[in-house]
Coordinates of C-alpha atoms and ligand atoms in Angstrom, one line a residue:
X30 CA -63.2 -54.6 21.8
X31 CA -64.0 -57.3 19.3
X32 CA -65.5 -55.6 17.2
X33 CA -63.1 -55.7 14.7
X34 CA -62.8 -59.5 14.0
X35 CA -65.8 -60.7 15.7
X36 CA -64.0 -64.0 17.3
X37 CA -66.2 -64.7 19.9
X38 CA -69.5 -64.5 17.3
X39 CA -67.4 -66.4 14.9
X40 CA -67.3 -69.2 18.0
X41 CA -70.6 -68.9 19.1
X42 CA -72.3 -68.7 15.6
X43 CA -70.2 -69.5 12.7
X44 CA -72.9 -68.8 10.3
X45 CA -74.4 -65.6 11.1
X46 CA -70.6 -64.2 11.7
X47 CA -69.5 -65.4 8.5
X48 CA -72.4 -63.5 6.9
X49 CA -71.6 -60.3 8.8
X50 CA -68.0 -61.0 7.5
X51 CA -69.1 -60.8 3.9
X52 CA -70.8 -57.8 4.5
X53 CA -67.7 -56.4 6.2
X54 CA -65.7 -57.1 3.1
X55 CA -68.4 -55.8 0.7
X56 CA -68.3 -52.0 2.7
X57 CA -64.7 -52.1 2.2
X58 CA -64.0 -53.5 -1.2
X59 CA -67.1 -51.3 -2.7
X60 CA -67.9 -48.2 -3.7
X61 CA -71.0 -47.0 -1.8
X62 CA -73.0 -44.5 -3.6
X63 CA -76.3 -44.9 -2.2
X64 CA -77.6 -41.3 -1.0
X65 CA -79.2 -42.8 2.7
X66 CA -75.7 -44.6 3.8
X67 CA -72.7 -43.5 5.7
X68 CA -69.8 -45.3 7.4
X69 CA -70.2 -44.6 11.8
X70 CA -67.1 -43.5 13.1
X71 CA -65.2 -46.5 15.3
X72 CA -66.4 -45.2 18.4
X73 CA -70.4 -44.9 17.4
X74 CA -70.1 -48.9 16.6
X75 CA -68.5 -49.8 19.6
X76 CA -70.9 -47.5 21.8
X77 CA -74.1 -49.6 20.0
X78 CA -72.3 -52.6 20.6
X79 CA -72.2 -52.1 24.3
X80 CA -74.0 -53.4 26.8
X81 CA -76.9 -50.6 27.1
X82 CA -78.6 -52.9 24.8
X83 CA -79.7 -54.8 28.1
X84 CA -81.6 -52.2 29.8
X85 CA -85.4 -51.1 30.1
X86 CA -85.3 -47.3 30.1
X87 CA -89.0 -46.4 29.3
X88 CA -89.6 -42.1 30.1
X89 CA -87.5 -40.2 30.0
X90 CA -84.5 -39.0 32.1
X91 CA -85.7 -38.6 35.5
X92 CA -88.9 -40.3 35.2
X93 CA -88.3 -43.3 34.3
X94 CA -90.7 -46.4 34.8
X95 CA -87.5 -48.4 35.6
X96 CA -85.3 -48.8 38.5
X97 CA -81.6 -49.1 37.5
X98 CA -81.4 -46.2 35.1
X99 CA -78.9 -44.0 36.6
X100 CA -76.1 -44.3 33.9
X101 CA -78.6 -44.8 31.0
X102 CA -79.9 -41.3 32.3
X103 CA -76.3 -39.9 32.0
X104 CA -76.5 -41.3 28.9
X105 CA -79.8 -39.9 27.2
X106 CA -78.8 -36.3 28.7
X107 CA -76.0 -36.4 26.7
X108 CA -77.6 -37.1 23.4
X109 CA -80.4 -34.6 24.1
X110 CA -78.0 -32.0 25.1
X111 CA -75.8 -32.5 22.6
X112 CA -78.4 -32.6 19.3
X113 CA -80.3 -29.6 20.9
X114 CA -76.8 -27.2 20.8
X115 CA -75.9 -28.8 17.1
X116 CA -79.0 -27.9 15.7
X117 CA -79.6 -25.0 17.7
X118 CA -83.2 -26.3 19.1
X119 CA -85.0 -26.3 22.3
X120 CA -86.4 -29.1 22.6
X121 CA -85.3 -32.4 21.7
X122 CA -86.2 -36.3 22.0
X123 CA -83.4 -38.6 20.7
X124 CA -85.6 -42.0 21.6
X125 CA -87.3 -42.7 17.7
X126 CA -86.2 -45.9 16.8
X127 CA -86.0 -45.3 13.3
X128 CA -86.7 -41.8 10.8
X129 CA -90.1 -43.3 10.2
X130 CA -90.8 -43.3 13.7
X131 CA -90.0 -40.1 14.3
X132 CA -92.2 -38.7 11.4
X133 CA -94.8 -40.8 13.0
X134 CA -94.8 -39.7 16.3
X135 CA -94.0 -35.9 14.8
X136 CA -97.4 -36.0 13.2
X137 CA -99.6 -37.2 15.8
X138 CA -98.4 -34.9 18.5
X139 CA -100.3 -32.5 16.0
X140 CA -102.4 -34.0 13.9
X141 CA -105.5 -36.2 14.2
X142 CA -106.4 -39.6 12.3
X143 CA -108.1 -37.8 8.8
X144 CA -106.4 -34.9 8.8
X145 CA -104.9 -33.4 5.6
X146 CA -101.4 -33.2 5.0
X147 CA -99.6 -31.6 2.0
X148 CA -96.5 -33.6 1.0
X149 CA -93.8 -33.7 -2.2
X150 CA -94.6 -36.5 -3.9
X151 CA -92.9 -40.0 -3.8
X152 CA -92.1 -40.4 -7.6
X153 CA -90.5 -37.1 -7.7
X154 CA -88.5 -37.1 -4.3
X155 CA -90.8 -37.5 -1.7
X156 CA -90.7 -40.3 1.1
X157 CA -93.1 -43.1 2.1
X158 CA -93.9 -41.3 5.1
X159 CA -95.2 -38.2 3.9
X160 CA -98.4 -40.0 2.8
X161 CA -98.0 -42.7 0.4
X162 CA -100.9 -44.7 0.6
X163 CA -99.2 -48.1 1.0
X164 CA -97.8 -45.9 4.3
X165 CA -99.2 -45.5 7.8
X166 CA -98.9 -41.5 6.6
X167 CA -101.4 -42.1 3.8
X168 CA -103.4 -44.5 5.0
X169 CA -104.2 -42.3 8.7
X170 CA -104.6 -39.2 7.1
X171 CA -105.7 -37.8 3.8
X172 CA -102.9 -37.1 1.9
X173 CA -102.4 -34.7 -1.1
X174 CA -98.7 -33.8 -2.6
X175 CA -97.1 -31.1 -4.3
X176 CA -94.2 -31.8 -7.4
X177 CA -91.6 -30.5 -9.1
X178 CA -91.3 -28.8 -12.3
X179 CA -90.5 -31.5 -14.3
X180 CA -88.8 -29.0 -16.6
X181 CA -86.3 -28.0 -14.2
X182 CA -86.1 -29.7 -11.5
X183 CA -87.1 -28.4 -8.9
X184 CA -89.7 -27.3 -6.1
X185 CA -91.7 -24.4 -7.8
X186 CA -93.0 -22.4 -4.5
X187 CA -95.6 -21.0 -6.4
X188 CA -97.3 -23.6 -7.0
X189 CA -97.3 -25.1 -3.3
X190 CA -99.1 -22.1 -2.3
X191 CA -101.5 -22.6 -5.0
X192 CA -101.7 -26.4 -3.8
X193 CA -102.6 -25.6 -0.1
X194 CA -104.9 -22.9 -0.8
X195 CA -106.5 -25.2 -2.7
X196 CA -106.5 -28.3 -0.1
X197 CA -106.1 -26.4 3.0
X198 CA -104.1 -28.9 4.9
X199 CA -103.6 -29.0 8.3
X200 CA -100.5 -29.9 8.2
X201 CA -97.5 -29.3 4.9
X202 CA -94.6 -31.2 5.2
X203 CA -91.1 -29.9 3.5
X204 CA -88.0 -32.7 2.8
X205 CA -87.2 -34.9 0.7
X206 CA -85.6 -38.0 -0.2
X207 CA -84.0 -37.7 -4.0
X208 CA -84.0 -34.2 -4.0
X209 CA -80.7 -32.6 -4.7
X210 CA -81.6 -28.5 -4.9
X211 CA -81.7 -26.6 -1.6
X212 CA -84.7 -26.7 0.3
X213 CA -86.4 -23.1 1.1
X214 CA -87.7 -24.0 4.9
X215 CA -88.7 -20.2 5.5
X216 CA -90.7 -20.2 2.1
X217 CA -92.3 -23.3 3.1
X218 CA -93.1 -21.8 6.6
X219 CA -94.7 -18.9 4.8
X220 CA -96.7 -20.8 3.0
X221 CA -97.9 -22.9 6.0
X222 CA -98.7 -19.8 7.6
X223 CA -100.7 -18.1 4.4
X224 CA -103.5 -21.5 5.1
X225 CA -103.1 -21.4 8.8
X226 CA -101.1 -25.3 8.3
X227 CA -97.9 -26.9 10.6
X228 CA -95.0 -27.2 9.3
X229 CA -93.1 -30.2 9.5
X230 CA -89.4 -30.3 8.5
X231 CA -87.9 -34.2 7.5
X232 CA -84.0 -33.5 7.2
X233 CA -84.1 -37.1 7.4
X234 CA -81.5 -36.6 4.7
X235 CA -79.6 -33.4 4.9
X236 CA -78.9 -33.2 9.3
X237 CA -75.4 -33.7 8.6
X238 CA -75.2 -30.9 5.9
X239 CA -77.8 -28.6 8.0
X240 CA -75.0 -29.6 11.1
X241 CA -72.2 -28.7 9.2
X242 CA -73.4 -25.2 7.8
X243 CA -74.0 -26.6 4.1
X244 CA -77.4 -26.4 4.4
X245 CA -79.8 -23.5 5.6
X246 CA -81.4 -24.8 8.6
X247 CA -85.6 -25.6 9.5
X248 CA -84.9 -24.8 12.8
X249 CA -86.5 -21.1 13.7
X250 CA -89.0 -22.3 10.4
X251 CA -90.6 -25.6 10.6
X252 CA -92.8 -26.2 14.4
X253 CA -91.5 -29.6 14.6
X254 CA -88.2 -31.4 12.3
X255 CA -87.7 -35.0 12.1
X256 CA -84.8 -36.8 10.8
X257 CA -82.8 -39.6 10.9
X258 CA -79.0 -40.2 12.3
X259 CA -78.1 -42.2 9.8
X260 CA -77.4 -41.0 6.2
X261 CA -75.2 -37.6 6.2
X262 CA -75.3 -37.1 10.4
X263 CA -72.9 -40.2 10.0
X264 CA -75.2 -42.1 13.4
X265 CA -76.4 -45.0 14.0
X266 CA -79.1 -46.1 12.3
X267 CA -82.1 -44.8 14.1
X268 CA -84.1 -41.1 14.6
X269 CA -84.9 -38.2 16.3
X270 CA -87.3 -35.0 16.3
X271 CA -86.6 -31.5 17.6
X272 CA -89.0 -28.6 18.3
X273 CA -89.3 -25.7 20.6
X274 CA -90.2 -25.7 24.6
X275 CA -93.5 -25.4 24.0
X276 CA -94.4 -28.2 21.7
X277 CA -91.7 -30.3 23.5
X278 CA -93.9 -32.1 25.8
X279 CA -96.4 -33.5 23.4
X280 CA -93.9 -34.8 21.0
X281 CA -92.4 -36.7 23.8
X282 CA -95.9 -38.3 25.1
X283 CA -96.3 -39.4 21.8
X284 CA -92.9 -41.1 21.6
X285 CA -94.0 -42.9 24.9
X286 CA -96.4 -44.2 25.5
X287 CA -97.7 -43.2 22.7
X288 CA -96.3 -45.4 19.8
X289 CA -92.8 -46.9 21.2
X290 CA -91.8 -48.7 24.3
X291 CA -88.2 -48.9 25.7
X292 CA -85.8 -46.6 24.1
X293 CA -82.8 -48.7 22.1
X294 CA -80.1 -47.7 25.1
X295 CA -77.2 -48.5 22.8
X296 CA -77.7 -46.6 20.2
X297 CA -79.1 -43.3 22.0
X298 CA -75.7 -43.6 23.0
X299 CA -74.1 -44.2 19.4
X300 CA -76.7 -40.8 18.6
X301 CA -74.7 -39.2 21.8
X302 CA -70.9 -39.9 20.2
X303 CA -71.8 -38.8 17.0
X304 CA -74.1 -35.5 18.2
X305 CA -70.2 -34.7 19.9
X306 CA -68.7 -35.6 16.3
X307 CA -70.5 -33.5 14.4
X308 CA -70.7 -30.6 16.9
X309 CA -65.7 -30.7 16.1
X310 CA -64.9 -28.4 13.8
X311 CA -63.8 -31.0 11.5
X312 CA -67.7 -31.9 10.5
X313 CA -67.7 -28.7 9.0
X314 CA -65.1 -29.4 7.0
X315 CA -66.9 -33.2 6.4
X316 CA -69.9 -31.2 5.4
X317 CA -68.7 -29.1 2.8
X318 CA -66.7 -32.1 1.0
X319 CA -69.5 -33.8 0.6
X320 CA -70.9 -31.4 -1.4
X321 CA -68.0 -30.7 -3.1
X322 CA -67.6 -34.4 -4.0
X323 CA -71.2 -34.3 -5.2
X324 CA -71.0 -31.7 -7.4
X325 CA -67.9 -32.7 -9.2
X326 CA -69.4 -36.2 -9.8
X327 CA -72.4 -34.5 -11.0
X328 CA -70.4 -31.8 -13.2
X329 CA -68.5 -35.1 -14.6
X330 CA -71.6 -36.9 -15.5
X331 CA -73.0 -34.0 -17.2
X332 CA -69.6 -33.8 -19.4
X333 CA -69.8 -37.3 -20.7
X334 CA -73.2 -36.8 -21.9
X335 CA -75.1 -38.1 -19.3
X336 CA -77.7 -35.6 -17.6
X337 CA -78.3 -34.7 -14.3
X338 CA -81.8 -33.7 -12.7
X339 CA -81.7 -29.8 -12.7
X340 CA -78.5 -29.9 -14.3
X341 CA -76.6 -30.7 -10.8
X342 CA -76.3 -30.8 -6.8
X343 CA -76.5 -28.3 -3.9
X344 CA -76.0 -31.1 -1.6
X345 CA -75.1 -34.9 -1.6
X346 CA -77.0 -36.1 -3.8
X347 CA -77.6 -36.1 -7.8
X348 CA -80.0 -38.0 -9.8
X349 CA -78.6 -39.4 -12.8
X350 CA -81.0 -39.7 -16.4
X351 CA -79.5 -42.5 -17.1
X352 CA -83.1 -43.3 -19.2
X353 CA -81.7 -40.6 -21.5
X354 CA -79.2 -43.2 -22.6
X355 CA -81.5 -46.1 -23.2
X356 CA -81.0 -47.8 -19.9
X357 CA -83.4 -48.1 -17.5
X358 CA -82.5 -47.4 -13.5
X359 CA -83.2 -51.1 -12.6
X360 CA -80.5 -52.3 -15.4
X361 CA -77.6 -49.6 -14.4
X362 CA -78.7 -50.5 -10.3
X363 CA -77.7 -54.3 -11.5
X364 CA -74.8 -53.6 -13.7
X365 CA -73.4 -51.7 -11.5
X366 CA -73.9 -53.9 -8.7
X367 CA -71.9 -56.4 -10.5
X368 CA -68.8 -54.3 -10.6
X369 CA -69.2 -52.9 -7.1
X370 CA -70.6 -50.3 -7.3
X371 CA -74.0 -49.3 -5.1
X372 CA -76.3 -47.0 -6.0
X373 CA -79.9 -47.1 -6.0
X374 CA -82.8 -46.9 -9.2
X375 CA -85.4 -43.8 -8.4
X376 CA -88.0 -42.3 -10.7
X377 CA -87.1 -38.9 -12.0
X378 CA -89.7 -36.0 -12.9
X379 CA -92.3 -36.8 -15.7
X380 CA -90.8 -40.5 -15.4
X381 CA -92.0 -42.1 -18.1
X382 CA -91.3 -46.4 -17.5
X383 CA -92.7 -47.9 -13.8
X384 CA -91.5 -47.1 -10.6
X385 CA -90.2 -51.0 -10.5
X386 CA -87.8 -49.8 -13.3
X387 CA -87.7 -46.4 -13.5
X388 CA -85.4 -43.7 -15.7
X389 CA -83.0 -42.7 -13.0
X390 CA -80.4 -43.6 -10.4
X391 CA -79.3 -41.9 -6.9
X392 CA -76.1 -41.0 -6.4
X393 CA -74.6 -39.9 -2.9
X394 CA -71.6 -38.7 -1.6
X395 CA -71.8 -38.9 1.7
X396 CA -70.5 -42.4 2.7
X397 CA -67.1 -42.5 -0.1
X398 CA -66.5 -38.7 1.7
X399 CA -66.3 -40.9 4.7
X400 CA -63.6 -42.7 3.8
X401 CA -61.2 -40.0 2.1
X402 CA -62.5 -39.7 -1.3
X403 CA -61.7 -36.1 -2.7
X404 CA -62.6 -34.2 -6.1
X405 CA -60.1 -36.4 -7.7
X406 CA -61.8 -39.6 -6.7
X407 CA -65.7 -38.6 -7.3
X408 CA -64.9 -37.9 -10.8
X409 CA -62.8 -41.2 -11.5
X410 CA -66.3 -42.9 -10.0
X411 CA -68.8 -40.6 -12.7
X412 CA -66.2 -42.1 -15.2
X413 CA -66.4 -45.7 -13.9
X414 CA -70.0 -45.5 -14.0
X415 CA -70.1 -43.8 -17.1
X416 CA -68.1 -46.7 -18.9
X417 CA -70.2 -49.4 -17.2
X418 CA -73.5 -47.1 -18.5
X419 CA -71.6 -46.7 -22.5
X420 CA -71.0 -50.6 -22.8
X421 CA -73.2 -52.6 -20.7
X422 CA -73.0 -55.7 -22.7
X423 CA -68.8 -55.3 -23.1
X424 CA -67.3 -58.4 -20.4
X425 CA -63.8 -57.2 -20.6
X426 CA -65.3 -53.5 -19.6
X427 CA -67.1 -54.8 -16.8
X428 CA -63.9 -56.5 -15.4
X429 CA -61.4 -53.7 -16.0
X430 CA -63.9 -51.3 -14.4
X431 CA -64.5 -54.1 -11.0
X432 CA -60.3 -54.2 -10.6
X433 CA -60.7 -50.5 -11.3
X434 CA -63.2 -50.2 -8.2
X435 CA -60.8 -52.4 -5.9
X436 CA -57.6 -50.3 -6.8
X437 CA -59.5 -47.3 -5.8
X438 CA -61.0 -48.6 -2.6
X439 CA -57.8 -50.4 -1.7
X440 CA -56.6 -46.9 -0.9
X441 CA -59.2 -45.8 1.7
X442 CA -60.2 -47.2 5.1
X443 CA -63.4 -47.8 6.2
X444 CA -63.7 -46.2 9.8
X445 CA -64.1 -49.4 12.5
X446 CA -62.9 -51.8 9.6
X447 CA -59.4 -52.9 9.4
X448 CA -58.5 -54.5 6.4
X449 CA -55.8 -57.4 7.8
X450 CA -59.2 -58.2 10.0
X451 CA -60.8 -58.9 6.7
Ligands
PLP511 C1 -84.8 -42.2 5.2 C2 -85.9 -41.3 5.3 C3 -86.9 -41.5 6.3 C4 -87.0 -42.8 7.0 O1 -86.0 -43.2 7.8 P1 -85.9 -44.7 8.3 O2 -84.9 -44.7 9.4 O3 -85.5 -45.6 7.1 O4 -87.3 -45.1 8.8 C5 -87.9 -40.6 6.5 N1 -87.9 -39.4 5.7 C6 -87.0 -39.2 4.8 C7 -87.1 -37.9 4.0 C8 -86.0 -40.1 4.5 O5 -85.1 -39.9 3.6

């Protein structure tokens, strides 16, 4: 395969392979912190890079509206086979393009245009697609949202009752985006069930924890889950949605034809290689380093004096106060861009600045996991960040801590990145 050094691209089209070069070399000389990225095994790239990108496969397997789709079938089976026996479902469709996508179609194999739907808020975790009203999700249906406490932290269950009694939704969705406390799926089903509401389930975020037992699962709770491949599931980047038998066939209609054409071949096969990934044993043991990782960066921030929303991390994620210290989340984002390190600004509970600048920054473990970092490793990065974060005006800090970044990253491979092919 050339995927490695790219030398036919690099013939054909100097430019755009000498930007994809950079890029290469930015994954591998970086620390990459933010919470929605992973590195794909060496055999999910070069299944995307195949050539199932060719081929029309619109329906599903079996009934297609294609000729030509034998292999593609054997293909898609696989995928659906293998995400239904790691998440223990029985029903699923691997063919969203993307975790938006999938929330789409989710919700309007249920719901109709003006219907109420019940959502965490964006500023204090939510996602775009649970009804922000710059979002398809709030601009098709009317959209009301439940917080956090902004005292602690986290999802008070109480008051989502309280919430849909009061607005009787017809549909409450439970997941998050920057939330780093377990999510109680069966208390949310509960709930849906006290004001006769669906439950939806976006583990858009935490599939690969949910996959790797580090998570308690929606499945069995929620009437239909959505999530993406991408961030902890370690996929490619695109979606998928599973449900039960019954609801089955009207999530898939409203995959197709309802809102996509053909399928992305390629990477329903990336899903397929790493569905069989994440069902080894070793995913497990992925899984529950990640959170490990987490929580020791978290547990290092908080010792340096630098708090951590709801004091620290059930799963891969933490957000850091950094507004606590006087910066705000766009400045650290920048500073610590320039050193190498990627994270991503976010608004924490009761934020107090804009959403442009916000008090907070994500943190995630899930891609430096990836690549070998241990206990050891996620605390030396708090401390990097934390010295960036102490002296942001100090030129000779910023450069020790940017060779720091490279010695540490100089010791871990990238999966499907060789450095000599650099
Ligand atoms: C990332 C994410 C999505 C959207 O996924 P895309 O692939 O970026 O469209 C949806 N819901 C949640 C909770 C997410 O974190």
């Amino acid at each position: 395969m050339a995927t490695m050094t790219h030398e036919v691209l690099a013939q054909a089209d100097p430019e755009a392979a000498a930007a994809i070069g950079r890029e290469r070399r930015r994954q591998v000389d970086g620390i990459e912190l933010i919470a929605s990225e992973n590195y794909v095994s060496e055999a999910v790239l070069e299944a995307v890079g195949t050539v199932l990108t060719n081929k029309y496969a619109e329906g599903l397997p079996g009934k297609r509206y294609y000729g030509g789709c034998e292999f593609v079938d054997e293909v898609e089976v696989l995928a659906i086979g293998r995400v239904k026996e790691l998440f223990g479902a029985g029903h699923a469709n691997v063919q969203p393009h993307s975790g938006a996508s999938a929330n789409l179609a989710a919700y309007f194999s249920l719901l109709n245009y003006g219907d109420k739907i019940l959502g965490l808020n964006l500023a204090e975790g939510g996602h775009l697609t649970h009804g922000k009203d710059v979002n398809f999700s709030g601009r098709f249906f009317e959209a009301h949202f439940y917080g956090v406490d902004h005292e602690t932290g986290l999802i008070d269950y109480d008051k989502v009752l309280e919430k849909a009694k009061e607005v009787r939704p017809r549909a409450i969705i439970a997941g998050a985006s920057a939330y780093s406390r377990i999510i109680d799926f069966r208390r949310f089903r509960e709930i849906a069930d006290e004001v006769g509401a669906y439950l939806f389930a976006d583990i858009a975020h935490i599939a690969g924890l949910i996959a790797g037992g580090m998570h308690p699962t929606s499945i069995g709770h929620a009437h239909i889950t959505m999530s993406t491949a991408h961030k902890t599931l370690r996929g490619p980047r695109s979606g998928f949605i599973l449900t039960d038998e019954e609801l089955g066939p009207g999530v898939d209609k409203t995959v197709f034809p309802g809102m996509q054409g053909g399928p992305l071949m390629h990477v329903i096969a990336g899903k397929a290689v790493a569905f069989r990934e994440a069902l080894q044993p070793s995913f497990r043991d992925y899984a529950r380093r990640v959170v490990e990782n987490a929580q020791a960066m978290a547990a290092a921030f908080v010792e340096r004096g630098i708090p951590v929303i709801s004091g620290g991390t059930d799963n891969h994620l933490l957000l850091v106060d950094v507004g606590s210290i006087g910066i705000s989340g766009r400045k650290a984002e920048r500073l610590l861009d320039t050193v190498g390190i990627s994270t991503n600004r976010n608004t924490i509970p009761g934020e107090t600045r804009s959403a442009l600048q916000a008090s907070g920054i994500r943190v995630g473990s899930a891609a430096v996991t990836t690549r070998g970092f241990g206990t050891q490793e996620s605390t030396r990065v708090a401390d990097l960040i934390t010295q960036v974060l102490q002296a942001p005006e100090d030129e000779a800090v910023l450069r020790r801590v940017s060779n720091d970044v490279l010695e540490l990253t100089s010791g871990f491979p990238v999966p499907g990145i060789e450095r000599a092919g650099l």
